[in-house]
Short mmCIF file of C-alpha atoms in Angstrom, two decimals:
data_model
loop_
_atom_site.label_atom_id
_atom_site.label_comp_id
_atom_site.label_asym_id
_atom_site.label_seq_id
_atom_site.Cartn_x
_atom_site.Cartn_y
_atom_site.Cartn_z
CA MET A 258 16.01 -65.90 205.03
CA ILE A 259 16.56 -68.42 202.76
CA ALA A 260 14.64 -70.81 204.51
CA LYS A 261 11.92 -68.44 204.16
CA ASN A 262 12.38 -67.76 200.54
CA ARG A 263 12.40 -71.50 200.17
CA TRP A 264 8.91 -72.35 202.14
CA SER A 265 7.39 -69.16 200.00
CA GLN A 266 8.65 -70.75 196.84
CA ILE A 267 7.15 -74.18 198.05
CA ILE A 268 3.83 -72.38 198.56
CA GLY A 269 3.81 -70.56 195.61
CA ASN A 270 4.14 -73.85 193.57
CA ARG A 271 1.36 -75.41 195.58
CA ILE A 272 -0.82 -75.79 192.55
CA TRP A 273 2.00 -78.27 190.75
CA LEU A 274 1.63 -79.84 194.64
CA ILE A 275 -1.78 -80.27 194.38
CA ALA A 276 -2.08 -80.94 190.89
CA GLY A 277 0.35 -83.85 190.79
CA ILE A 278 -1.26 -85.57 194.31
CA PHE A 279 -4.44 -85.43 191.82
CA MET A 280 -2.93 -86.95 188.82
CA LEU A 281 -1.29 -89.88 191.59
CA ALA A 282 -4.54 -90.30 193.05
CA LEU A 283 -6.38 -90.57 189.77
CA GLY A 284 -3.86 -93.03 188.18
CA ALA A 285 -4.24 -95.08 191.47
CA LEU A 286 -7.84 -95.24 191.46
CA ILE A 287 -7.72 -96.09 187.69
CA TYR A 288 -5.04 -99.17 188.55
CA MET A 289 -7.09 -100.40 191.52
CA THR A 290 -10.42 -100.54 189.13
CA GLN A 291 -8.50 -102.75 186.53
CA ARG A 292 -6.44 -104.92 189.17
CA SER A 293 -6.86 -107.60 191.66
CA PRO A 294 -6.23 -106.15 195.34
CA ALA A 295 -3.75 -108.88 195.40
CA ASP A 296 -1.60 -107.81 192.44
CA ILE A 297 -1.17 -103.84 193.92
CA TYR A 298 1.42 -103.44 196.30
CA PHE A 299 -0.06 -100.29 198.12
CA THR A 300 -3.29 -101.94 198.82
CA ARG A 301 -2.27 -103.89 201.62
CA PHE A 302 -1.47 -100.19 203.38
CA PHE A 303 -5.11 -99.35 203.33
CA GLY A 304 -6.60 -102.96 204.40
CA ILE A 305 -8.48 -103.04 200.80
CA ASN A 306 -8.71 -107.00 200.26
CA GLN A 307 -11.37 -107.14 197.63
CA GLU A 308 -12.12 -105.74 194.35
CA LEU A 309 -13.36 -101.95 194.37
CA PHE A 310 -16.17 -102.81 191.52
CA GLY A 311 -17.08 -106.18 190.14
CA PRO A 312 -16.22 -108.10 187.06
CA GLY A 313 -16.67 -106.04 183.55
CA PHE A 314 -16.03 -102.42 185.48
CA GLY A 315 -13.35 -100.72 183.92
CA LEU A 316 -12.20 -98.77 180.86
CA PRO A 317 -12.73 -99.93 177.61
CA GLY A 318 -9.68 -101.42 176.01
CA SER A 319 -6.32 -101.36 176.90
CA LEU A 320 -7.01 -97.74 178.24
CA GLY A 321 -7.08 -98.53 181.61
CA ASN A 322 -4.04 -100.56 181.73
CA VAL A 323 -1.92 -97.40 180.42
CA LEU A 324 -3.27 -94.78 181.88
CA PRO A 325 -1.47 -95.48 185.58
CA ALA A 326 1.92 -95.05 183.49
CA PHE A 327 0.64 -91.49 182.37
CA PHE A 328 -0.79 -90.38 185.52
CA HIS A 329 2.60 -91.52 187.33
CA VAL A 330 5.01 -89.52 185.06
CA LEU A 331 2.70 -86.77 185.15
CA GLY A 332 2.01 -86.46 188.90
CA LEU A 333 5.22 -87.22 189.92
CA SER A 334 7.04 -84.91 187.73
CA LEU A 335 4.43 -81.71 188.98
CA ILE A 336 5.33 -82.75 192.57
CA THR A 337 8.54 -82.62 191.99
CA SER A 338 8.72 -79.48 189.95
CA ALA A 339 6.73 -77.66 192.95
CA LEU A 340 10.05 -78.69 195.19
CA THR A 341 12.77 -76.85 192.79
CA SER A 342 13.28 -73.41 191.69
CA GLY A 343 11.10 -74.20 188.63
CA SER A 344 13.55 -72.80 185.50
CA ARG A 345 12.69 -74.63 182.38
CA LYS A 346 15.90 -76.77 182.47
CA GLN A 347 15.05 -77.93 185.88
CA CYS A 348 11.18 -79.20 184.44
CA LEU A 349 12.78 -80.41 181.44
CA LEU A 350 15.44 -83.03 183.51
CA ILE A 351 12.58 -83.76 186.07
CA CYS A 352 10.06 -84.86 183.60
CA VAL A 353 12.93 -86.72 181.48
CA GLY A 354 13.93 -88.31 184.81
CA TRP A 355 10.51 -89.63 185.68
CA PHE A 356 10.32 -90.77 182.39
CA MET A 357 13.24 -92.66 182.34
CA ILE A 358 12.88 -94.23 185.60
CA ASN A 359 9.37 -95.41 184.23
CA ALA A 360 10.73 -96.82 180.98
CA VAL A 361 13.67 -98.43 182.82
CA MET A 362 11.39 -100.09 185.29
CA GLU A 363 8.81 -101.10 182.21
CA THR A 364 11.57 -102.64 180.32
CA GLY A 365 12.86 -104.46 183.51
CA GLN A 366 9.65 -106.78 183.26
CA LYS A 367 10.97 -107.52 179.49
CA TYR A 368 14.24 -108.58 180.56
CA LYS A 369 13.55 -110.08 183.91
CA ASP A 370 16.35 -112.12 184.76
CA ILE A 371 19.18 -109.14 183.94
CA ALA A 372 16.69 -106.77 185.98
CA ILE A 373 16.56 -109.06 188.83
CA ARG A 374 20.71 -109.33 189.00
CA LEU A 375 21.00 -105.76 188.40
CA THR A 376 18.49 -104.75 191.62
CA PRO A 377 20.76 -103.81 194.69
CA ASP A 378 20.24 -106.41 197.48
CA PHE A 379 20.01 -103.53 200.31
CA PHE A 380 16.75 -102.61 198.17
CA ASP A 381 15.16 -105.58 200.35
CA ARG A 382 15.53 -103.82 203.29
CA LEU A 383 14.22 -100.46 201.97
CA PRO A 384 10.37 -99.83 202.22
CA PHE A 385 8.58 -99.84 198.66
CA LEU A 386 11.77 -100.84 197.33
CA GLU A 387 11.55 -104.32 198.65
CA ALA A 388 9.09 -105.13 196.08
CA THR A 389 11.28 -104.23 193.10
CA ARG A 390 12.22 -108.16 192.38
CA THR A 391 8.74 -109.23 192.55
CA TYR A 392 7.68 -106.16 190.29
CA PHE A 393 10.01 -107.75 187.47
CA LEU A 394 9.22 -111.01 187.88
CA ASN A 395 5.41 -110.70 188.04
CA GLY A 396 5.25 -107.64 185.66
CA THR A 397 4.24 -107.76 182.13
CA PHE A 398 6.14 -105.67 179.71
CA ASP A 399 4.10 -103.17 177.73
CA PRO A 400 5.88 -101.20 175.14
CA VAL A 401 2.47 -98.62 175.04
CA ASP A 402 2.85 -97.87 178.96
CA ILE A 403 6.46 -96.55 178.01
CA ALA A 404 4.79 -94.28 175.37
CA ALA A 405 2.01 -93.60 177.92
CA ALA A 406 4.85 -92.39 180.31
CA GLY A 407 6.34 -90.45 177.70
CA CYS A 408 3.06 -88.57 176.99
CA GLY A 409 2.57 -88.09 180.75
CA ALA A 410 6.26 -86.38 180.71
CA PHE A 411 5.51 -84.02 177.76
CA LEU A 412 2.22 -83.18 179.08
CA ALA A 413 3.82 -81.85 182.55
CA PHE A 414 6.51 -80.29 180.76
CA LEU A 415 4.01 -78.50 178.47
CA LEU A 416 2.25 -77.40 181.64
CA MET A 417 4.69 -76.38 183.26
CA HIS A 418 6.07 -74.27 180.38
CA LEU A 419 2.72 -72.64 179.72
CA VAL A 420 1.97 -71.71 183.05
CA LYS A 421 4.95 -70.84 184.48
CA THR A 422 5.15 -67.18 184.10
CA ASP A 423 1.09 -67.07 185.45
CA ILE A 424 2.01 -69.32 188.49
CA ARG A 425 5.96 -70.68 189.33
CA GLN A 426 7.14 -66.97 189.22
#
């Protein structure tokens, strides 16, 4: 009975799951239009070896550089929320948690030596996490990315809070 209720809860939250996946995909697409494939970790999994668009394509100003941080936190907050019971407290903790992860990772790009030293050795053996030291070493700190991540967390919580009674219950 518990498993059946859990499954129907997940299905009931599918709108958040779908929206979260869409937000992550949108952020990845923006990221891929702004950077060289050699600078993007996940392109190697899809065999993308050349730029998607020619030089000069992209969003104006630094918008294209900060939107991925916004969509990353927004998307992961929605996805994680879809897998929980969805109380307001849980939603808040999820949004704050993803914001904090993004903020710590971004700050690690500013304090590279400390971040690299603090990165556990076992990360080198785990998919995705094996690139953590390289991320800190080659990344560029931008406080606007932290602000964008905060906006993503805020929007995720706002969406979950405003539409909770319609969709999540």
